[in-house]
Amino acid sequence: MSQRISPYRYRHGLRDGLPIGLGYLSVSFGFGISAVGEGLRVLEALIISMTNLTSAGQVAGVTVIVAAGTLFEMILTQLVINLRYSLMGITLTQRLDARCTTPRRMLMSFGLTDEIFAVAVSKPYPVGPSYFYGLMTLPYIGWAGGTLLGALAGQILPTELRMSMGIMIYAMFVAIVLPPAKKEHGVALVVMLAAALSCCVRFLPFLQWISGGFSIIICAVIAAAVMAIVKPISEDPSDGDGGQAHEA
Amino acid sequence: MRLSILIYIAVMALTTYLVRMIPVTAFRKKITSRFARSFFYYIPYAVLAAMTFPAIFYSTGSLLSAAVGLAVAMVLAWKSCSLIVVSLAASLAAFLVSLLPF
């Protein structure tokens, strides 16, 4: 925990958050279309985005809702998929200035996404609440606004166009995973293992009783645990931020 | 608004928030277990992969257009294009394929 007062203001955060917000706008457009395509109403899709602010968790959450899964399944799914935020949160605490009191941290943590985390921890000086609020603002507006536009567009766009946009959110997942997989064998292997397991659950007759939400959890946990044993990351604890670690 | 869906969303949002909030407010140390750190490091990639495959093939309603969209996404992602570019290009490719007369 750093006690230094951050030099960054709200407007600095706002500026740094602009590209994230624009990115979120287009991706959440895809989420809005997918969610309505799965049978959710426009307002329901919007509320999900306004209260969750997480792409992967929301897609999985819609899977659970549509399949009428149990609330236990919902909790477990969100817990596993969003577990990375816990590790990011721990890393973030090392980079916060003295003004980050507990109530402020409670507000800041709502805006902790992969991209916001990456920007916040990459600043040369510790960050304070005002900078972080600025950083959260445009991504939040972009995420909620894009979802609303996508959900509305999903009802009026021609079928072919709407259907084609269903691939957007998955294409974004590919874009997140491929560059690090190219650089690190461990990441490439965990991706291939998880994808293979997921396909097994989907296509092997004796595994088809496993529902969508649980399938994601089971496949991801097995793949990550196997790789954590086979190819653990470097021993240096300062690397343990869930995104910046390097091979030993 | 349907009440059952609202309950799902509330549970979903609360879980997501607590996962984010508790470590940021309460945690002051670093995880030292190498297995745990490795697991945490790999889990986001594993989740994304499990969510994408095989679901991406059913995301457009046509196996062919989805496969072409995926191929375009992989090529552009391999070249480290930004998330927006990859998303839009994959969608555009799937759309163009869906216009084909077969």
mmCIF file of C-alpha atoms in Angstrom:
data_model
loop_
_atom_site.group_PDB
_atom_site.id
_atom_site.type_symbol
_atom_site.label_atom_id
_atom_site.label_comp_id
_atom_site.label_asym_id
_atom_site.label_seq_id
_atom_site.Cartn_x
_atom_site.Cartn_y
_atom_site.Cartn_z
ATOM 1 C CA MET A 1 0.000 0.000 0.000
ATOM 2 C CA SER A 2 1.530 3.231 -1.129
ATOM 3 C CA GLN A 3 0.873 6.332 0.954
ATOM 4 C CA ARG A 4 1.896 8.853 -1.693
ATOM 5 C CA ILE A 5 -0.861 11.156 -2.976
ATOM 6 C CA SER A 6 -1.539 10.542 -6.644
ATOM 7 C CA PRO A 7 -0.791 13.350 -9.133
ATOM 8 C CA TYR A 8 -3.574 12.170 -11.437
ATOM 9 C CA ARG A 9 -6.901 14.022 -11.571
ATOM 10 C CA TYR A 10 -10.388 13.028 -12.675
ATOM 11 C CA ARG A 11 -9.832 14.448 -16.151
ATOM 12 C CA HIS A 12 -6.681 12.343 -16.613
ATOM 13 C CA GLY A 13 -8.728 9.260 -15.888
ATOM 14 C CA LEU A 14 -11.434 10.424 -18.257
ATOM 15 C CA ARG A 15 -8.887 10.778 -21.049
ATOM 16 C CA ASP A 16 -7.330 7.368 -20.396
ATOM 17 C CA GLY A 17 -10.791 5.802 -20.318
ATOM 18 C CA LEU A 18 -11.908 7.116 -23.722
ATOM 19 C CA PRO A 19 -10.395 4.350 -25.881
ATOM 20 C CA ILE A 20 -11.702 1.741 -23.434
ATOM 21 C CA GLY A 21 -15.169 3.280 -23.613
ATOM 22 C CA LEU A 22 -15.174 3.225 -27.415
ATOM 23 C CA GLY A 23 -14.064 -0.394 -27.406
ATOM 24 C CA TYR A 24 -16.772 -1.332 -24.907
ATOM 25 C CA LEU A 25 -19.412 0.467 -26.983
ATOM 26 C CA SER A 26 -18.968 -1.857 -29.944
ATOM 27 C CA VAL A 27 -18.511 -5.042 -27.943
ATOM 28 C CA SER A 28 -21.506 -4.433 -25.677
ATOM 29 C CA PHE A 29 -23.505 -3.723 -28.830
ATOM 30 C CA GLY A 30 -22.812 -7.357 -29.652
ATOM 31 C CA PHE A 31 -23.813 -8.398 -26.146
ATOM 32 C CA GLY A 32 -27.101 -6.491 -26.438
ATOM 33 C CA ILE A 33 -27.898 -8.218 -29.707
ATOM 34 C CA SER A 34 -26.968 -11.655 -28.349
ATOM 35 C CA ALA A 35 -28.947 -11.179 -25.128
ATOM 36 C CA VAL A 36 -32.123 -10.144 -26.962
ATOM 37 C CA GLY A 37 -31.515 -12.927 -29.482
ATOM 38 C CA GLU A 38 -31.447 -15.395 -26.551
ATOM 39 C CA GLY A 39 -34.854 -14.154 -25.438
ATOM 40 C CA LEU A 40 -34.108 -11.403 -22.909
ATOM 41 C CA ARG A 41 -35.946 -8.097 -23.093
ATOM 42 C CA VAL A 42 -34.190 -4.819 -23.874
ATOM 43 C CA LEU A 43 -34.505 -3.493 -20.320
ATOM 44 C CA GLU A 44 -33.225 -6.781 -18.862
ATOM 45 C CA ALA A 45 -30.141 -6.710 -21.084
ATOM 46 C CA LEU A 46 -29.502 -3.088 -20.125
ATOM 47 C CA ILE A 47 -29.834 -3.773 -16.385
ATOM 48 C CA ILE A 48 -27.391 -6.681 -16.672
ATOM 49 C CA SER A 49 -24.776 -4.405 -18.230
ATOM 50 C CA MET A 50 -25.414 -1.548 -15.810
ATOM 51 C CA THR A 51 -25.056 -3.778 -12.749
ATOM 52 C CA ASN A 52 -22.318 -6.168 -13.867
ATOM 53 C CA LEU A 53 -19.870 -4.462 -16.214
ATOM 54 C CA THR A 54 -18.136 -7.659 -17.275
ATOM 55 C CA SER A 55 -18.247 -9.246 -20.727
ATOM 56 C CA ALA A 56 -17.410 -12.867 -20.008
ATOM 57 C CA GLY A 57 -19.512 -13.072 -16.839
ATOM 58 C CA GLN A 58 -22.519 -11.541 -18.555
ATOM 59 C CA VAL A 59 -22.408 -13.916 -21.512
ATOM 60 C CA ALA A 60 -22.179 -16.862 -19.132
ATOM 61 C CA GLY A 61 -24.906 -15.349 -16.925
ATOM 62 C CA VAL A 62 -27.277 -15.101 -19.881
ATOM 63 C CA THR A 63 -26.480 -18.746 -20.651
ATOM 64 C CA VAL A 64 -27.587 -19.701 -17.132
ATOM 65 C CA ILE A 65 -30.734 -17.531 -17.283
ATOM 66 C CA VAL A 66 -31.821 -18.867 -20.672
ATOM 67 C CA ALA A 67 -31.236 -22.458 -19.549
ATOM 68 C CA ALA A 68 -33.281 -21.695 -16.395
ATOM 69 C CA GLY A 69 -30.335 -22.868 -14.285
ATOM 70 C CA THR A 70 -30.296 -22.725 -10.492
ATOM 71 C CA LEU A 71 -29.172 -19.654 -8.565
ATOM 72 C CA PHE A 72 -26.390 -21.805 -7.142
ATOM 73 C CA GLU A 73 -25.184 -22.394 -10.688
ATOM 74 C CA MET A 74 -25.343 -18.640 -11.299
ATOM 75 C CA ILE A 75 -23.273 -17.847 -8.203
ATOM 76 C CA LEU A 76 -20.685 -20.516 -8.970
ATOM 77 C CA THR A 77 -20.425 -19.442 -12.612
ATOM 78 C CA GLN A 78 -19.903 -15.781 -11.742
ATOM 79 C CA LEU A 79 -17.495 -16.673 -8.961
ATOM 80 C CA VAL A 80 -15.213 -18.721 -11.182
ATOM 81 C CA ILE A 81 -15.412 -16.515 -14.259
ATOM 82 C CA ASN A 82 -14.829 -13.329 -12.288
ATOM 83 C CA LEU A 83 -12.237 -14.762 -9.939
ATOM 84 C CA ARG A 84 -9.575 -12.970 -11.927
ATOM 85 C CA TYR A 85 -10.965 -9.677 -10.596
ATOM 86 C CA SER A 86 -10.020 -10.805 -7.102
ATOM 87 C CA LEU A 87 -6.410 -11.216 -8.099
ATOM 88 C CA MET A 88 -6.477 -7.943 -10.015
ATOM 89 C CA GLY A 89 -8.041 -6.308 -6.960
ATOM 90 C CA ILE A 90 -5.217 -7.552 -4.746
ATOM 91 C CA THR A 91 -2.673 -6.198 -7.210
ATOM 92 C CA LEU A 92 -4.544 -2.909 -7.455
ATOM 93 C CA THR A 93 -4.348 -2.378 -3.671
ATOM 94 C CA GLN A 94 -0.570 -2.163 -4.023
ATOM 95 C CA ARG A 95 -0.965 0.736 -6.436
ATOM 96 C CA LEU A 96 -3.496 2.918 -4.588
ATOM 97 C CA ASP A 97 -2.663 6.161 -2.797
ATOM 98 C CA ALA A 98 -3.527 7.136 0.769
ATOM 99 C CA ARG A 99 -6.850 8.753 -0.144
ATOM 100 C CA CYS A 100 -8.322 5.388 -1.063
ATOM 101 C CA THR A 101 -10.375 4.815 2.072
ATOM 102 C CA THR A 102 -12.571 1.762 2.449
ATOM 103 C CA PRO A 103 -15.816 3.445 1.254
ATOM 104 C CA ARG A 104 -13.995 4.827 -1.777
ATOM 105 C CA ARG A 105 -12.483 1.427 -2.495
ATOM 106 C CA MET A 106 -15.986 -0.030 -2.372
ATOM 107 C CA LEU A 107 -17.066 2.352 -5.150
ATOM 108 C CA MET A 108 -13.864 1.976 -7.154
ATOM 109 C CA SER A 109 -13.990 -1.807 -7.153
ATOM 110 C CA PHE A 110 -17.292 -1.727 -9.048
ATOM 111 C CA GLY A 111 -15.371 -0.463 -12.080
ATOM 112 C CA LEU A 112 -12.599 -3.026 -11.917
ATOM 113 C CA THR A 113 -12.480 -4.592 -15.392
ATOM 114 C CA ASP A 114 -9.569 -6.162 -17.261
ATOM 115 C CA GLU A 115 -8.892 -3.036 -19.312
ATOM 116 C CA ILE A 116 -9.380 -0.526 -16.478
ATOM 117 C CA PHE A 117 -7.128 -2.604 -14.250
ATOM 118 C CA ALA A 118 -4.466 -2.795 -16.947
ATOM 119 C CA VAL A 119 -4.449 0.977 -17.425
ATOM 120 C CA ALA A 120 -4.563 1.800 -13.702
ATOM 121 C CA VAL A 121 -1.634 -0.431 -12.726
ATOM 122 C CA SER A 122 0.446 0.665 -15.698
ATOM 123 C CA LYS A 123 0.582 4.290 -14.479
ATOM 124 C CA PRO A 124 4.049 5.316 -13.224
ATOM 125 C CA TYR A 125 2.613 6.754 -9.958
ATOM 126 C CA PRO A 126 0.003 5.320 -7.590
ATOM 127 C CA VAL A 127 -3.595 6.204 -8.494
ATOM 128 C CA GLY A 128 -6.214 7.854 -6.318
ATOM 129 C CA PRO A 129 -10.017 7.741 -6.228
ATOM 130 C CA SER A 130 -10.561 10.762 -8.514
ATOM 131 C CA TYR A 131 -8.388 9.339 -11.282
ATOM 132 C CA PHE A 132 -10.010 5.942 -10.935
ATOM 133 C CA TYR A 133 -13.536 7.401 -11.065
ATOM 134 C CA GLY A 134 -12.539 9.266 -14.225
ATOM 135 C CA LEU A 135 -11.134 6.063 -15.680
ATOM 136 C CA MET A 136 -14.390 4.205 -14.929
ATOM 137 C CA THR A 137 -16.752 6.837 -16.343
ATOM 138 C CA LEU A 138 -16.539 6.482 -20.136
ATOM 139 C CA PRO A 139 -16.164 2.678 -20.138
ATOM 140 C CA TYR A 140 -19.305 2.462 -17.978
ATOM 141 C CA ILE A 141 -21.280 4.746 -20.292
ATOM 142 C CA GLY A 142 -19.936 2.917 -23.342
ATOM 143 C CA TRP A 143 -20.795 -0.486 -21.911
ATOM 144 C CA ALA A 144 -24.345 0.419 -20.873
ATOM 145 C CA GLY A 145 -25.047 2.570 -23.952
ATOM 146 C CA GLY A 146 -23.735 -0.040 -26.367
ATOM 147 C CA THR A 147 -25.867 -2.724 -24.735
ATOM 148 C CA LEU A 148 -28.992 -0.569 -25.059
ATOM 149 C CA LEU A 149 -28.277 0.247 -28.709
ATOM 150 C CA GLY A 150 -27.508 -3.389 -29.510
ATOM 151 C CA ALA A 151 -30.624 -4.655 -27.748
ATOM 152 C CA LEU A 152 -32.790 -2.119 -29.601
ATOM 153 C CA ALA A 153 -31.057 -2.767 -32.921
ATOM 154 C CA GLY A 154 -31.542 -6.480 -32.383
ATOM 155 C CA GLN A 155 -35.264 -5.922 -32.748
ATOM 156 C CA ILE A 156 -35.182 -3.832 -35.924
ATOM 157 C CA LEU A 157 -32.112 -4.914 -37.914
ATOM 158 C CA PRO A 158 -32.521 -7.361 -40.818
ATOM 159 C CA THR A 159 -32.079 -10.971 -39.718
ATOM 160 C CA GLU A 160 -28.818 -11.641 -41.576
ATOM 161 C CA LEU A 161 -27.168 -8.540 -40.162
ATOM 162 C CA ARG A 162 -28.383 -9.231 -36.631
ATOM 163 C CA MET A 163 -27.312 -12.861 -36.767
ATOM 164 C CA SER A 164 -23.867 -11.869 -38.069
ATOM 165 C CA MET A 165 -23.381 -9.578 -35.089
ATOM 166 C CA GLY A 166 -23.880 -12.469 -32.702
ATOM 167 C CA ILE A 167 -20.258 -13.416 -33.401
ATOM 168 C CA MET A 168 -18.856 -10.069 -32.189
ATOM 169 C CA ILE A 169 -18.491 -10.888 -28.514
ATOM 170 C CA TYR A 170 -16.821 -14.234 -29.302
ATOM 171 C CA ALA A 171 -14.508 -12.568 -31.813
ATOM 172 C CA MET A 172 -13.475 -10.215 -29.026
ATOM 173 C CA PHE A 173 -12.664 -13.190 -26.796
ATOM 174 C CA VAL A 174 -10.473 -14.567 -29.603
ATOM 175 C CA ALA A 175 -8.766 -11.172 -29.864
ATOM 176 C CA ILE A 176 -8.045 -11.156 -26.108
ATOM 177 C CA VAL A 177 -6.682 -14.689 -26.011
ATOM 178 C CA LEU A 178 -4.649 -15.038 -29.207
ATOM 179 C CA PRO A 179 -1.891 -12.420 -28.730
ATOM 180 C CA PRO A 180 -0.758 -13.741 -25.302
ATOM 181 C CA ALA A 181 -1.188 -17.328 -26.548
ATOM 182 C CA LYS A 182 1.182 -16.512 -29.391
ATOM 183 C CA LYS A 183 3.815 -15.358 -26.910
ATOM 184 C CA GLU A 184 3.413 -17.949 -24.143
ATOM 185 C CA HIS A 185 3.114 -21.689 -24.589
ATOM 186 C CA GLY A 186 1.347 -22.020 -21.252
ATOM 187 C CA VAL A 187 -1.466 -19.721 -22.345
ATOM 188 C CA ALA A 188 -1.729 -21.433 -25.739
ATOM 189 C CA LEU A 189 -1.962 -24.833 -24.052
ATOM 190 C CA VAL A 190 -4.553 -23.779 -21.470
ATOM 191 C CA VAL A 191 -6.696 -22.287 -24.251
ATOM 192 C CA MET A 192 -6.517 -25.422 -26.378
ATOM 193 C CA LEU A 193 -7.183 -27.673 -23.393
ATOM 194 C CA ALA A 194 -10.206 -25.671 -22.221
ATOM 195 C CA ALA A 195 -11.616 -25.446 -25.758
ATOM 196 C CA ALA A 196 -11.171 -29.191 -26.286
ATOM 197 C CA LEU A 197 -12.854 -30.019 -22.959
ATOM 198 C CA SER A 198 -15.715 -27.655 -23.742
ATOM 199 C CA CYS A 199 -16.256 -29.330 -27.120
ATOM 200 C CA CYS A 200 -16.198 -32.754 -25.422
ATOM 201 C CA VAL A 201 -18.946 -31.680 -22.999
ATOM 202 C CA ARG A 202 -20.995 -30.323 -25.879
ATOM 203 C CA PHE A 203 -20.650 -33.266 -28.245
ATOM 204 C CA LEU A 204 -20.004 -36.442 -26.241
ATOM 205 C CA PRO A 205 -23.408 -38.017 -25.530
ATOM 206 C CA PHE A 206 -22.555 -39.160 -21.984
ATOM 207 C CA LEU A 207 -21.494 -35.629 -20.953
ATOM 208 C CA GLN A 208 -24.449 -33.716 -22.351
ATOM 209 C CA TRP A 209 -26.295 -33.632 -19.018
ATOM 210 C CA ILE A 210 -23.824 -30.901 -17.961
ATOM 211 C CA SER A 211 -25.511 -27.534 -18.529
ATOM 212 C CA GLY A 212 -23.893 -24.569 -20.259
ATOM 213 C CA GLY A 213 -22.890 -22.576 -17.176
ATOM 214 C CA PHE A 214 -21.391 -25.541 -15.351
ATOM 215 C CA SER A 215 -19.596 -26.664 -18.485
ATOM 216 C CA ILE A 216 -17.690 -23.372 -18.625
ATOM 217 C CA ILE A 217 -16.681 -23.632 -14.963
ATOM 218 C CA ILE A 218 -15.690 -27.305 -15.081
ATOM 219 C CA CYS A 219 -13.677 -27.013 -18.295
ATOM 220 C CA ALA A 220 -11.925 -23.808 -17.236
ATOM 221 C CA VAL A 221 -11.037 -24.993 -13.730
ATOM 222 C CA ILE A 222 -9.690 -28.338 -14.969
ATOM 223 C CA ALA A 223 -7.656 -26.688 -17.744
ATOM 224 C CA ALA A 224 -6.226 -23.968 -15.468
ATOM 225 C CA ALA A 225 -5.433 -26.427 -12.653
ATOM 226 C CA VAL A 226 -3.701 -28.847 -15.026
ATOM 227 C CA MET A 227 -1.612 -26.057 -16.523
ATOM 228 C CA ALA A 228 -0.814 -24.584 -13.094
ATOM 229 C CA ILE A 229 0.758 -27.954 -12.239
ATOM 230 C CA VAL A 230 2.343 -28.682 -15.631
ATOM 231 C CA LYS A 231 3.613 -25.186 -16.341
ATOM 232 C CA PRO A 232 3.536 -22.915 -13.259
ATOM 233 C CA ILE A 233 4.363 -19.241 -13.750
ATOM 234 C CA SER A 234 7.544 -17.612 -12.464
ATOM 235 C CA GLU A 235 8.314 -17.640 -8.742
ATOM 236 C CA ASP A 236 8.609 -13.873 -8.402
ATOM 237 C CA PRO A 237 5.517 -12.811 -6.382
ATOM 238 C CA SER A 238 5.642 -9.303 -7.860
ATOM 239 C CA ASP A 239 4.546 -10.845 -11.156
ATOM 240 C CA GLY A 240 1.399 -12.325 -9.673
ATOM 241 C CA ASP A 241 -1.120 -9.843 -11.006
ATOM 242 C CA GLY A 242 -2.988 -12.168 -13.321
ATOM 243 C CA GLY A 243 -2.015 -10.323 -16.445
ATOM 244 C CA GLN A 244 1.610 -9.385 -16.451
ATOM 245 C CA ALA A 245 3.259 -12.604 -15.331
ATOM 246 C CA HIS A 246 6.112 -13.998 -17.339
ATOM 247 C CA GLU A 247 7.591 -17.428 -17.672
ATOM 248 C CA ALA A 248 10.505 -18.167 -15.388
ATOM 249 C CA MET B 1 -39.619 -6.992 -16.433
ATOM 250 C CA ARG B 2 -39.965 -10.545 -15.293
ATOM 251 C CA LEU B 3 -39.351 -11.119 -11.599
ATOM 252 C CA SER B 4 -37.483 -14.408 -12.001
ATOM 253 C CA ILE B 5 -35.012 -12.777 -14.397
ATOM 254 C CA LEU B 6 -34.612 -9.826 -12.074
ATOM 255 C CA ILE B 7 -33.639 -12.242 -9.287
ATOM 256 C CA TYR B 8 -31.086 -13.927 -11.543
ATOM 257 C CA ILE B 9 -29.621 -10.523 -12.424
ATOM 258 C CA ALA B 10 -29.492 -9.419 -8.780
ATOM 259 C CA VAL B 11 -27.669 -12.604 -7.741
ATOM 260 C CA MET B 12 -25.335 -12.272 -10.702
ATOM 261 C CA ALA B 13 -24.541 -8.615 -9.992
ATOM 262 C CA LEU B 14 -24.034 -9.155 -6.257
ATOM 263 C CA THR B 15 -21.671 -12.086 -6.810
ATOM 264 C CA THR B 16 -19.681 -10.163 -9.401
ATOM 265 C CA TYR B 17 -19.480 -7.117 -7.144
ATOM 266 C CA LEU B 18 -18.358 -9.024 -4.039
ATOM 267 C CA VAL B 19 -15.677 -10.836 -6.037
ATOM 268 C CA ARG B 20 -14.314 -7.425 -6.997
ATOM 269 C CA MET B 21 -14.938 -5.506 -3.796
ATOM 270 C CA ILE B 22 -13.762 -7.844 -1.026
ATOM 271 C CA PRO B 23 -10.121 -8.147 -2.167
ATOM 272 C CA VAL B 24 -9.799 -4.429 -2.961
ATOM 273 C CA THR B 25 -11.058 -3.382 0.484
ATOM 274 C CA ALA B 26 -9.767 -6.204 2.667
ATOM 275 C CA PHE B 27 -6.700 -7.723 1.086
ATOM 276 C CA ARG B 28 -3.331 -6.198 1.905
ATOM 277 C CA LYS B 29 -0.934 -9.049 1.136
ATOM 278 C CA LYS B 30 0.131 -10.933 -1.941
ATOM 279 C CA ILE B 31 -0.672 -14.524 -2.757
ATOM 280 C CA THR B 32 2.499 -16.549 -2.388
ATOM 281 C CA SER B 33 1.385 -20.061 -3.357
ATOM 282 C CA ARG B 34 2.853 -20.733 -6.756
ATOM 283 C CA PHE B 35 0.034 -23.058 -7.712
ATOM 284 C CA ALA B 36 -2.625 -20.496 -6.747
ATOM 285 C CA ARG B 37 -0.895 -17.707 -8.619
ATOM 286 C CA SER B 38 -0.493 -19.898 -11.701
ATOM 287 C CA PHE B 39 -4.127 -20.992 -11.469
ATOM 288 C CA PHE B 40 -5.302 -17.377 -11.227
ATOM 289 C CA TYR B 41 -3.071 -16.468 -14.113
ATOM 290 C CA TYR B 42 -4.473 -19.154 -16.403
ATOM 291 C CA ILE B 43 -8.143 -19.049 -15.407
ATOM 292 C CA PRO B 44 -9.215 -16.030 -17.516
ATOM 293 C CA TYR B 45 -7.803 -17.566 -20.681
ATOM 294 C CA ALA B 46 -9.352 -20.931 -19.868
ATOM 295 C CA VAL B 47 -12.749 -19.327 -19.246
ATOM 296 C CA LEU B 48 -12.641 -17.365 -22.488
ATOM 297 C CA ALA B 49 -11.662 -20.467 -24.462
ATOM 298 C CA ALA B 50 -14.380 -22.615 -22.880
ATOM 299 C CA MET B 51 -16.966 -19.931 -23.592
ATOM 300 C CA THR B 52 -15.866 -19.383 -27.171
ATOM 301 C CA PHE B 53 -15.645 -23.015 -28.247
ATOM 302 C CA PRO B 54 -17.818 -24.505 -29.537
ATOM 303 C CA ALA B 55 -20.358 -21.676 -28.945
ATOM 304 C CA ILE B 56 -18.864 -19.406 -31.616
ATOM 305 C CA PHE B 57 -19.915 -21.877 -34.319
ATOM 306 C CA TYR B 58 -23.567 -21.403 -33.346
ATOM 307 C CA SER B 59 -23.364 -17.627 -32.860
ATOM 308 C CA THR B 60 -24.578 -16.629 -36.321
ATOM 309 C CA GLY B 61 -27.155 -19.317 -37.020
ATOM 310 C CA SER B 62 -25.027 -20.663 -39.879
ATOM 311 C CA LEU B 63 -22.010 -22.914 -39.410
ATOM 312 C CA LEU B 64 -20.373 -21.637 -42.590
ATOM 313 C CA SER B 65 -20.649 -17.912 -41.844
ATOM 314 C CA ALA B 66 -19.506 -18.514 -38.241
ATOM 315 C CA ALA B 67 -16.484 -20.507 -39.413
ATOM 316 C CA VAL B 68 -15.480 -17.769 -41.845
ATOM 317 C CA GLY B 69 -16.000 -15.135 -39.133
ATOM 318 C CA LEU B 70 -13.837 -17.137 -36.736
ATOM 319 C CA ALA B 71 -11.101 -17.507 -39.362
ATOM 320 C CA VAL B 72 -11.084 -13.757 -39.980
ATOM 321 C CA ALA B 73 -11.027 -13.088 -36.227
ATOM 322 C CA MET B 74 -8.083 -15.444 -35.733
ATOM 323 C CA VAL B 75 -6.033 -13.928 -38.549
ATOM 324 C CA LEU B 76 -6.599 -10.364 -37.333
ATOM 325 C CA ALA B 77 -6.091 -11.297 -33.668
ATOM 326 C CA TRP B 78 -2.855 -13.051 -34.640
ATOM 327 C CA LYS B 79 -1.735 -9.746 -36.146
ATOM 328 C CA SER B 80 -2.638 -8.116 -32.794
ATOM 329 C CA CYS B 81 -5.394 -5.905 -34.227
ATOM 330 C CA SER B 82 -7.488 -4.079 -31.629
ATOM 331 C CA LEU B 83 -10.565 -5.710 -30.092
ATOM 332 C CA ILE B 84 -12.955 -3.466 -32.020
ATOM 333 C CA VAL B 85 -11.338 -4.187 -35.379
ATOM 334 C CA VAL B 86 -11.384 -7.954 -34.797
ATOM 335 C CA SER B 87 -15.017 -7.915 -33.639
ATOM 336 C CA LEU B 88 -16.304 -5.793 -36.502
ATOM 337 C CA ALA B 89 -14.317 -7.614 -39.176
ATOM 338 C CA ALA B 90 -15.480 -11.042 -37.991
ATOM 339 C CA SER B 91 -19.061 -9.832 -37.970
ATOM 340 C CA LEU B 92 -18.742 -8.268 -41.417
ATOM 341 C CA ALA B 93 -17.204 -11.453 -42.831
ATOM 342 C CA ALA B 94 -20.031 -13.546 -41.348
ATOM 343 C CA PHE B 95 -22.562 -11.110 -42.790
ATOM 344 C CA LEU B 96 -21.057 -11.246 -46.291
ATOM 345 C CA VAL B 97 -21.061 -15.049 -46.201
ATOM 346 C CA SER B 98 -24.702 -15.065 -45.096
ATOM 347 C CA LEU B 99 -25.582 -13.079 -48.237
ATOM 348 C CA LEU B 100 -24.201 -15.833 -50.478
ATOM 349 C CA PRO B 101 -26.954 -17.659 -52.381
ATOM 350 C CA PHE B 102 -26.114 -21.118 -50.962
#
